[in-house]
């Protein structure tokens, strides 16, 4: 589907930052309900697949690498909380919308504590599920829509590529040209661990070879400007590289 046009639902098409369709895994042991949900998500222009139990869900997640999962708490072989732990091993940044018949406060708390991002109880409307997923994906910086234009947004960090301006929580951040290019690369790949070699190749356009200190130096510059006095967004993954993700509140 052309991302410049609205989805058949009339809503702007939400895509991944690279322009490819959002991927969602629906996990529910009711095949009819799962297919209805998948149909509603495909109507948004997204890729959607279903799994009827926990083991199948984890296996499908390894292949699909979904951006989000709609996860029923009650499954035939396990519970959704256990499945979520396995899914986080496959993709730690996955957005999770729990779907369940349970309405007790303690169950909602358990879902959020287990790492869920939101909670919808049955019966529900398809429109509510879609709206919740759209909100989760955009807040996590994992999806964008065409009217976002030249703006990159990750949490409260915003980059206007036309104006070449960066703000965090509305406060302007002054960057050098190299700092700007480095931050743009990080913001175009939110929640993705980028190696020093990848950063050198994309930002400095030369091969890796004893120049790791250049990346380390500019990451430190960015941290002083982007993270100073705030919850950190730029993180070091030891032995792997760097990752930019929304601050934990």
PDB file of C-alpha atoms in Angstrom:
ATOM      1  CA  UNK A   1       0.000   0.000   0.000  1.00  0.00           C
ATOM      2  CA  UNK A   2       1.227   3.497  -0.825  1.00  0.00           C
ATOM      3  CA  UNK A   3       2.060   5.179   2.483  1.00  0.00           C
ATOM      4  CA  UNK A   4       1.238   8.597   1.039  1.00  0.00           C
ATOM      5  CA  UNK A   5      -2.455   7.703   0.887  1.00  0.00           C
ATOM      6  CA  UNK A   6      -4.894   7.053   3.718  1.00  0.00           C
ATOM      7  CA  UNK A   7      -5.705   3.474   4.634  1.00  0.00           C
ATOM      8  CA  UNK A   8      -9.156   2.167   3.595  1.00  0.00           C
ATOM      9  CA  UNK A   9     -10.175   2.911   7.195  1.00  0.00           C
ATOM     10  CA  UNK A  10      -9.721   6.615   6.459  1.00  0.00           C
ATOM     11  CA  UNK A  11      -6.895   6.990   8.986  1.00  0.00           C
ATOM     12  CA  UNK A  12      -3.415   8.014   7.795  1.00  0.00           C
ATOM     13  CA  UNK A  13      -1.305   4.940   7.075  1.00  0.00           C
ATOM     14  CA  UNK A  14       1.077   4.265   9.934  1.00  0.00           C
ATOM     15  CA  UNK A  15       4.347   2.705   8.785  1.00  0.00           C
ATOM     16  CA  UNK A  16       7.665   1.741  10.281  1.00  0.00           C
ATOM     17  CA  UNK A  17      10.306   4.513  10.183  1.00  0.00           C
ATOM     18  CA  UNK A  18      11.786   2.974   7.018  1.00  0.00           C
ATOM     19  CA  UNK A  19       8.405   3.139   5.242  1.00  0.00           C
ATOM     20  CA  UNK A  20       7.613  -0.592   5.351  1.00  0.00           C
ATOM     21  CA  UNK A  21       4.327  -1.862   6.835  1.00  0.00           C
ATOM     22  CA  UNK A  22       3.928  -2.195  10.584  1.00  0.00           C
ATOM     23  CA  UNK A  23       4.026  -5.855  11.675  1.00  0.00           C
ATOM     24  CA  UNK A  24       1.657  -7.157  14.344  1.00  0.00           C
ATOM     25  CA  UNK A  25       1.272 -10.612  15.872  1.00  0.00           C
ATOM     26  CA  UNK A  26      -2.155 -11.501  17.307  1.00  0.00           C
ATOM     27  CA  UNK A  27      -2.073 -14.231  19.961  1.00  0.00           C
ATOM     28  CA  UNK A  28      -5.469 -15.642  20.944  1.00  0.00           C
ATOM     29  CA  UNK A  29      -6.807 -19.190  21.188  1.00  0.00           C
ATOM     30  CA  UNK A  30     -10.103 -18.177  19.567  1.00  0.00           C
ATOM     31  CA  UNK A  31      -9.323 -18.498  15.820  1.00  0.00           C
ATOM     32  CA  UNK A  32     -12.373 -16.502  14.762  1.00  0.00           C
ATOM     33  CA  UNK A  33     -11.504 -13.600  17.034  1.00  0.00           C
ATOM     34  CA  UNK A  34      -7.850 -13.711  15.973  1.00  0.00           C
ATOM     35  CA  UNK A  35      -8.812 -13.574  12.297  1.00  0.00           C
ATOM     36  CA  UNK A  36     -11.199 -10.658  12.865  1.00  0.00           C
ATOM     37  CA  UNK A  37      -8.429  -8.764  14.635  1.00  0.00           C
ATOM     38  CA  UNK A  38      -5.934  -9.566  11.881  1.00  0.00           C
ATOM     39  CA  UNK A  39      -8.436  -8.366   9.296  1.00  0.00           C
ATOM     40  CA  UNK A  40      -8.890  -5.053  11.126  1.00  0.00           C
ATOM     41  CA  UNK A  41      -5.119  -4.565  11.296  1.00  0.00           C
ATOM     42  CA  UNK A  42      -4.608  -5.438   7.624  1.00  0.00           C
ATOM     43  CA  UNK A  43      -7.289  -2.849   6.870  1.00  0.00           C
ATOM     44  CA  UNK A  44      -4.788  -0.332   8.278  1.00  0.00           C
ATOM     45  CA  UNK A  45      -2.234  -1.412   5.691  1.00  0.00           C
ATOM     46  CA  UNK A  46      -0.280  -3.443   8.265  1.00  0.00           C
ATOM     47  CA  UNK A  47       1.030  -6.998   8.155  1.00  0.00           C
ATOM     48  CA  UNK A  48      -0.785  -9.163  10.689  1.00  0.00           C
ATOM     49  CA  UNK A  49      -0.459 -12.835  11.588  1.00  0.00           C
ATOM     50  CA  UNK A  50      -2.150 -14.972  14.225  1.00  0.00           C
ATOM     51  CA  UNK A  51      -1.019 -17.618  16.708  1.00  0.00           C
ATOM     52  CA  UNK A  52      -3.308 -19.751  18.858  1.00  0.00           C
ATOM     53  CA  UNK A  53      -0.954 -20.695  21.684  1.00  0.00           C
ATOM     54  CA  UNK A  54       2.225 -19.551  23.392  1.00  0.00           C
ATOM     55  CA  UNK A  55       4.681 -21.881  21.672  1.00  0.00           C
ATOM     56  CA  UNK A  56       3.382 -20.949  18.221  1.00  0.00           C
ATOM     57  CA  UNK A  57       3.476 -17.262  19.141  1.00  0.00           C
ATOM     58  CA  UNK A  58       7.171 -17.347  20.063  1.00  0.00           C
ATOM     59  CA  UNK A  59       8.035 -19.335  16.928  1.00  0.00           C
ATOM     60  CA  UNK A  60       6.128 -16.902  14.688  1.00  0.00           C
ATOM     61  CA  UNK A  61       7.721 -13.922  16.434  1.00  0.00           C
ATOM     62  CA  UNK A  62      11.186 -15.233  15.586  1.00  0.00           C
ATOM     63  CA  UNK A  63      10.221 -15.259  11.898  1.00  0.00           C
ATOM     64  CA  UNK A  64       8.022 -12.151  11.705  1.00  0.00           C
ATOM     65  CA  UNK A  65       9.974  -9.882  14.094  1.00  0.00           C
ATOM     66  CA  UNK A  66       6.741  -8.003  14.909  1.00  0.00           C
ATOM     67  CA  UNK A  67       6.659  -4.387  16.056  1.00  0.00           C
ATOM     68  CA  UNK A  68       3.684  -5.087  18.300  1.00  0.00           C
ATOM     69  CA  UNK A  69       1.756  -8.007  19.736  1.00  0.00           C
ATOM     70  CA  UNK A  70      -1.891  -8.261  20.785  1.00  0.00           C
ATOM     71  CA  UNK A  71      -1.619 -10.885  23.514  1.00  0.00           C
ATOM     72  CA  UNK A  72      -4.402 -12.804  25.256  1.00  0.00           C
ATOM     73  CA  UNK A  73      -3.620 -13.564  28.886  1.00  0.00           C
ATOM     74  CA  UNK A  74      -5.400 -16.956  28.900  1.00  0.00           C
ATOM     75  CA  UNK A  75      -3.811 -19.418  26.462  1.00  0.00           C
ATOM     76  CA  UNK A  76      -4.168 -23.203  26.228  1.00  0.00           C
ATOM     77  CA  UNK A  77      -0.527 -24.059  26.936  1.00  0.00           C
ATOM     78  CA  UNK A  78       0.574 -21.197  29.206  1.00  0.00           C
ATOM     79  CA  UNK A  79      -0.363 -17.648  30.156  1.00  0.00           C
ATOM     80  CA  UNK A  80       0.343 -14.435  28.325  1.00  0.00           C
ATOM     81  CA  UNK A  81       2.775 -13.207  30.968  1.00  0.00           C
ATOM     82  CA  UNK A  82       5.084 -16.185  30.359  1.00  0.00           C
ATOM     83  CA  UNK A  83       4.778 -15.700  26.588  1.00  0.00           C
ATOM     84  CA  UNK A  84       5.718 -12.047  26.986  1.00  0.00           C
ATOM     85  CA  UNK A  85       8.947 -12.973  28.746  1.00  0.00           C
ATOM     86  CA  UNK A  86       9.893 -15.168  25.778  1.00  0.00           C
ATOM     87  CA  UNK A  87       8.858 -12.477  23.284  1.00  0.00           C
ATOM     88  CA  UNK A  88      11.081  -9.946  25.028  1.00  0.00           C
ATOM     89  CA  UNK A  89      14.009 -12.273  24.427  1.00  0.00           C
ATOM     90  CA  UNK A  90      13.154 -12.268  20.714  1.00  0.00           C
ATOM     91  CA  UNK A  91      12.597  -8.505  20.547  1.00  0.00           C
ATOM     92  CA  UNK A  92      13.057  -6.491  23.764  1.00  0.00           C
ATOM     93  CA  UNK A  93      11.405  -3.348  22.361  1.00  0.00           C
ATOM     94  CA  UNK A  94       8.182  -4.973  21.163  1.00  0.00           C
ATOM     95  CA  UNK A  95       4.974  -3.052  21.989  1.00  0.00           C
ATOM     96  CA  UNK A  96       2.504  -5.201  23.934  1.00  0.00           C
ATOM     97  CA  UNK A  97      -1.263  -4.800  24.180  1.00  0.00           C
ATOM     98  CA  UNK A  98      -2.781  -7.351  26.549  1.00  0.00           C
ATOM     99  CA  UNK A  99      -6.215  -8.613  25.558  1.00  0.00           C
ATOM    100  CA  UNK A 100      -8.211 -10.491  28.166  1.00  0.00           C
ATOM    101  CA  UNK A 101     -11.578 -11.162  29.728  1.00  0.00           C
ATOM    102  CA  UNK A 102     -10.122 -10.385  33.123  1.00  0.00           C
ATOM    103  CA  UNK A 103     -11.106  -7.015  34.542  1.00  0.00           C
ATOM    104  CA  UNK A 104      -9.592  -7.146  38.024  1.00  0.00           C
ATOM    105  CA  UNK A 105      -7.204  -4.396  39.023  1.00  0.00           C
ATOM    106  CA  UNK A 106      -4.592  -6.946  40.148  1.00  0.00           C
ATOM    107  CA  UNK A 107      -4.603  -8.524  36.680  1.00  0.00           C
ATOM    108  CA  UNK A 108      -4.035  -5.167  35.030  1.00  0.00           C
ATOM    109  CA  UNK A 109      -1.165  -4.471  37.413  1.00  0.00           C
ATOM    110  CA  UNK A 110       0.301  -7.914  36.673  1.00  0.00           C
ATOM    111  CA  UNK A 111       0.149  -7.228  32.936  1.00  0.00           C
ATOM    112  CA  UNK A 112       1.921  -3.898  33.181  1.00  0.00           C
ATOM    113  CA  UNK A 113       4.459  -5.265  35.661  1.00  0.00           C
ATOM    114  CA  UNK A 114       5.240  -8.113  33.265  1.00  0.00           C
ATOM    115  CA  UNK A 115       6.211  -5.538  30.631  1.00  0.00           C
ATOM    116  CA  UNK A 116       2.919  -4.894  28.878  1.00  0.00           C
ATOM    117  CA  UNK A 117       2.312  -1.401  27.514  1.00  0.00           C
ATOM    118  CA  UNK A 118      -1.478  -1.336  27.581  1.00  0.00           C
ATOM    119  CA  UNK A 119      -4.483  -3.451  28.532  1.00  0.00           C
ATOM    120  CA  UNK A 120      -7.879  -3.959  26.831  1.00  0.00           C
ATOM    121  CA  UNK A 121     -10.611  -6.115  28.331  1.00  0.00           C
ATOM    122  CA  UNK A 122     -13.179  -8.192  26.468  1.00  0.00           C
ATOM    123  CA  UNK A 123     -15.649  -7.329  25.077  1.00  0.00           C
ATOM    124  CA  UNK A 124     -13.866  -4.623  23.107  1.00  0.00           C
ATOM    125  CA  UNK A 125     -14.263  -2.653  19.900  1.00  0.00           C
ATOM    126  CA  UNK A 126     -11.901  -3.176  16.978  1.00  0.00           C
ATOM    127  CA  UNK A 127     -11.547   0.591  16.722  1.00  0.00           C
ATOM    128  CA  UNK A 128     -10.269   0.744  20.306  1.00  0.00           C
ATOM    129  CA  UNK A 129      -7.666  -1.961  19.709  1.00  0.00           C
ATOM    130  CA  UNK A 130      -6.418  -0.216  16.551  1.00  0.00           C
ATOM    131  CA  UNK A 131      -6.309   3.157  18.290  1.00  0.00           C
ATOM    132  CA  UNK A 132      -4.392   1.754  21.264  1.00  0.00           C
ATOM    133  CA  UNK A 133      -1.859   0.076  18.968  1.00  0.00           C
ATOM    134  CA  UNK A 134      -1.365   3.223  16.898  1.00  0.00           C
ATOM    135  CA  UNK A 135      -0.724   5.216  20.057  1.00  0.00           C
ATOM    136  CA  UNK A 136       1.733   2.667  21.454  1.00  0.00           C
ATOM    137  CA  UNK A 137       3.720   2.440  18.219  1.00  0.00           C
ATOM    138  CA  UNK A 138       4.002   6.202  17.775  1.00  0.00           C
ATOM    139  CA  UNK A 139       4.948   6.889  21.393  1.00  0.00           C
ATOM    140  CA  UNK A 140       7.626   4.195  21.180  1.00  0.00           C
ATOM    141  CA  UNK A 141       9.052   5.807  18.045  1.00  0.00           C
ATOM    142  CA  UNK A 142       8.512   2.580  16.117  1.00  0.00           C
ATOM    143  CA  UNK A 143       6.079   3.969  13.562  1.00  0.00           C
ATOM    144  CA  UNK A 144       5.194   7.194  11.793  1.00  0.00           C
ATOM    145  CA  UNK A 145       2.538   8.510   9.418  1.00  0.00           C
ATOM    146  CA  UNK A 146       2.956  10.582   6.245  1.00  0.00           C
ATOM    147  CA  UNK A 147       1.784  13.839   7.804  1.00  0.00           C
ATOM    148  CA  UNK A 148       4.696  13.588  10.223  1.00  0.00           C
ATOM    149  CA  UNK A 149       6.594  15.064   7.246  1.00  0.00           C
ATOM    150  CA  UNK A 150      10.270  15.738   7.793  1.00  0.00           C
ATOM    151  CA  UNK A 151       9.990  15.375  11.565  1.00  0.00           C
ATOM    152  CA  UNK A 152      11.612  12.485  13.387  1.00  0.00           C
ATOM    153  CA  UNK A 153      10.240  11.817  16.859  1.00  0.00           C
ATOM    154  CA  UNK A 154      11.537   9.486  19.555  1.00  0.00           C
ATOM    155  CA  UNK A 155       9.919  10.072  22.921  1.00  0.00           C
ATOM    156  CA  UNK A 156      10.199  13.809  23.669  1.00  0.00           C
ATOM    157  CA  UNK A 157      13.099  14.232  21.233  1.00  0.00           C
ATOM    158  CA  UNK A 158      12.074  15.846  17.928  1.00  0.00           C
ATOM    159  CA  UNK A 159      14.157  16.561  14.824  1.00  0.00           C
ATOM    160  CA  UNK A 160      12.834  18.845  12.071  1.00  0.00           C
ATOM    161  CA  UNK A 161      14.908  17.835   9.066  1.00  0.00           C
ATOM    162  CA  UNK A 162      13.763  20.807   6.961  1.00  0.00           C
ATOM    163  CA  UNK A 163      14.761  23.372   9.572  1.00  0.00           C
ATOM    164  CA  UNK A 164      17.644  21.214  10.851  1.00  0.00           C
ATOM    165  CA  UNK A 165      16.436  21.877  14.383  1.00  0.00           C
ATOM    166  CA  UNK A 166      16.378  19.495  17.323  1.00  0.00           C
ATOM    167  CA  UNK A 167      14.333  19.926  20.483  1.00  0.00           C
ATOM    168  CA  UNK A 168      13.832  17.848  23.585  1.00  0.00           C
ATOM    169  CA  UNK A 169      10.716  18.510  25.641  1.00  0.00           C
ATOM    170  CA  UNK A 170      10.379  21.690  23.568  1.00  0.00           C
ATOM    171  CA  UNK A 171      13.861  22.970  24.432  1.00  0.00           C
ATOM    172  CA  UNK A 172      16.132  23.743  21.466  1.00  0.00           C
ATOM    173  CA  UNK A 173      19.400  21.765  21.290  1.00  0.00           C
ATOM    174  CA  UNK A 174      22.301  23.284  19.366  1.00  0.00           C
ATOM    175  CA  UNK A 175      24.300  20.678  17.441  1.00  0.00           C
ATOM    176  CA  UNK A 176      27.322  20.742  15.171  1.00  0.00           C
ATOM    177  CA  UNK A 177      26.828  19.305  11.651  1.00  0.00           C
ATOM    178  CA  UNK A 178      28.476  16.004  12.629  1.00  0.00           C
ATOM    179  CA  UNK A 179      26.505  15.735  15.871  1.00  0.00           C
ATOM    180  CA  UNK A 180      23.330  16.374  13.875  1.00  0.00           C
ATOM    181  CA  UNK A 181      24.090  13.614  11.360  1.00  0.00           C
ATOM    182  CA  UNK A 182      24.922  11.166  14.131  1.00  0.00           C
ATOM    183  CA  UNK A 183      21.712  11.946  16.002  1.00  0.00           C
ATOM    184  CA  UNK A 184      19.685  11.689  12.783  1.00  0.00           C
ATOM    185  CA  UNK A 185      21.072   8.193  12.161  1.00  0.00           C
ATOM    186  CA  UNK A 186      20.177   7.166  15.714  1.00  0.00           C
ATOM    187  CA  UNK A 187      16.671   8.664  15.433  1.00  0.00           C
ATOM    188  CA  UNK A 188      16.005   6.927  12.125  1.00  0.00           C
ATOM    189  CA  UNK A 189      16.751   3.629  13.870  1.00  0.00           C
ATOM    190  CA  UNK A 190      15.048   3.966  17.279  1.00  0.00           C
ATOM    191  CA  UNK A 191      15.505   1.070  19.707  1.00  0.00           C
ATOM    192  CA  UNK A 192      17.947  -0.570  17.298  1.00  0.00           C
ATOM    193  CA  UNK A 193      21.487  -1.275  18.483  1.00  0.00           C
ATOM    194  CA  UNK A 194      23.929   0.287  16.006  1.00  0.00           C
ATOM    195  CA  UNK A 195      27.537  -0.842  15.929  1.00  0.00           C
ATOM    196  CA  UNK A 196      30.464   1.563  15.725  1.00  0.00           C
ATOM    197  CA  UNK A 197      31.217   0.198  12.261  1.00  0.00           C
ATOM    198  CA  UNK A 198      27.656   0.980  11.088  1.00  0.00           C
ATOM    199  CA  UNK A 199      27.839   4.487  12.517  1.00  0.00           C
ATOM    200  CA  UNK A 200      31.232   5.176  10.944  1.00  0.00           C
ATOM    201  CA  UNK A 201      30.043   3.943   7.577  1.00  0.00           C
ATOM    202  CA  UNK A 202      26.812   5.982   7.626  1.00  0.00           C
ATOM    203  CA  UNK A 203      27.938   9.198   9.344  1.00  0.00           C
ATOM    204  CA  UNK A 204      31.589   9.449   8.362  1.00  0.00           C
ATOM    205  CA  UNK A 205      31.470   7.326   5.177  1.00  0.00           C
ATOM    206  CA  UNK A 206      34.633   5.364   5.758  1.00  0.00           C
ATOM    207  CA  UNK A 207      35.557   1.884   6.842  1.00  0.00           C
ATOM    208  CA  UNK A 208      36.058   0.848  10.416  1.00  0.00           C
ATOM    209  CA  UNK A 209      39.688   0.470  11.404  1.00  0.00           C
ATOM    210  CA  UNK A 210      41.006   1.833  14.655  1.00  0.00           C
ATOM    211  CA  UNK A 211      38.628   4.809  14.542  1.00  0.00           C
ATOM    212  CA  UNK A 212      36.220   3.692  17.258  1.00  0.00           C
ATOM    213  CA  UNK A 213      37.348   6.623  19.386  1.00  0.00           C
ATOM    214  CA  UNK A 214      35.715   9.030  16.904  1.00  0.00           C
ATOM    215  CA  UNK A 215      32.292   7.456  17.503  1.00  0.00           C
ATOM    216  CA  UNK A 216      32.844   7.335  21.255  1.00  0.00           C
ATOM    217  CA  UNK A 217      33.847  11.000  21.284  1.00  0.00           C
ATOM    218  CA  UNK A 218      30.781  12.191  19.366  1.00  0.00           C
ATOM    219  CA  UNK A 219      28.444   9.987  21.369  1.00  0.00           C
ATOM    220  CA  UNK A 220      29.787  11.689  24.484  1.00  0.00           C
ATOM    221  CA  UNK A 221      29.164  15.105  22.866  1.00  0.00           C
ATOM    222  CA  UNK A 222      25.580  14.114  22.075  1.00  0.00           C
ATOM    223  CA  UNK A 223      24.951  12.816  25.582  1.00  0.00           C
ATOM    224  CA  UNK A 224      26.051  16.143  27.067  1.00  0.00           C
ATOM    225  CA  UNK A 225      23.534  17.963  24.881  1.00  0.00           C
ATOM    226  CA  UNK A 226      20.626  15.520  24.575  1.00  0.00           C
ATOM    227  CA  UNK A 227      20.706  13.796  27.960  1.00  0.00           C
ATOM    228  CA  UNK A 228      22.177  16.508  30.214  1.00  0.00           C
ATOM    229  CA  UNK A 229      19.931  16.969  33.254  1.00  0.00           C
ATOM    230  CA  UNK A 230      17.328  14.583  31.810  1.00  0.00           C
ATOM    231  CA  UNK A 231      16.504  10.905  31.807  1.00  0.00           C
ATOM    232  CA  UNK A 232      19.015   9.299  29.376  1.00  0.00           C
ATOM    233  CA  UNK A 233      17.997   8.296  25.874  1.00  0.00           C
ATOM    234  CA  UNK A 234      21.392   7.300  24.444  1.00  0.00           C
ATOM    235  CA  UNK A 235      22.601   3.984  25.837  1.00  0.00           C
ATOM    236  CA  UNK A 236      25.740   1.904  25.412  1.00  0.00           C
ATOM    237  CA  UNK A 237      25.228  -1.810  24.784  1.00  0.00           C
ATOM    238  CA  UNK A 238      28.514  -3.323  25.872  1.00  0.00           C
ATOM    239  CA  UNK A 239      30.288  -5.122  23.060  1.00  0.00           C
ATOM    240  CA  UNK A 240      27.567  -4.228  20.538  1.00  0.00           C
ATOM    241  CA  UNK A 241      27.221  -0.474  20.070  1.00  0.00           C
ATOM    242  CA  UNK A 242      24.722   2.253  20.906  1.00  0.00           C
ATOM    243  CA  UNK A 243      20.946   2.564  20.999  1.00  0.00           C
ATOM    244  CA  UNK A 244      18.555   5.529  21.204  1.00  0.00           C
ATOM    245  CA  UNK A 245      15.207   4.933  22.880  1.00  0.00           C
ATOM    246  CA  UNK A 246      12.554   6.956  24.734  1.00  0.00           C
ATOM    247  CA  UNK A 247      13.467   7.848  28.279  1.00  0.00           C
ATOM    248  CA  UNK A 248      12.013   5.732  31.058  1.00  0.00           C
ATOM    249  CA  UNK A 249       9.630   7.798  33.136  1.00  0.00           C
TER     250      UNK A 249
END
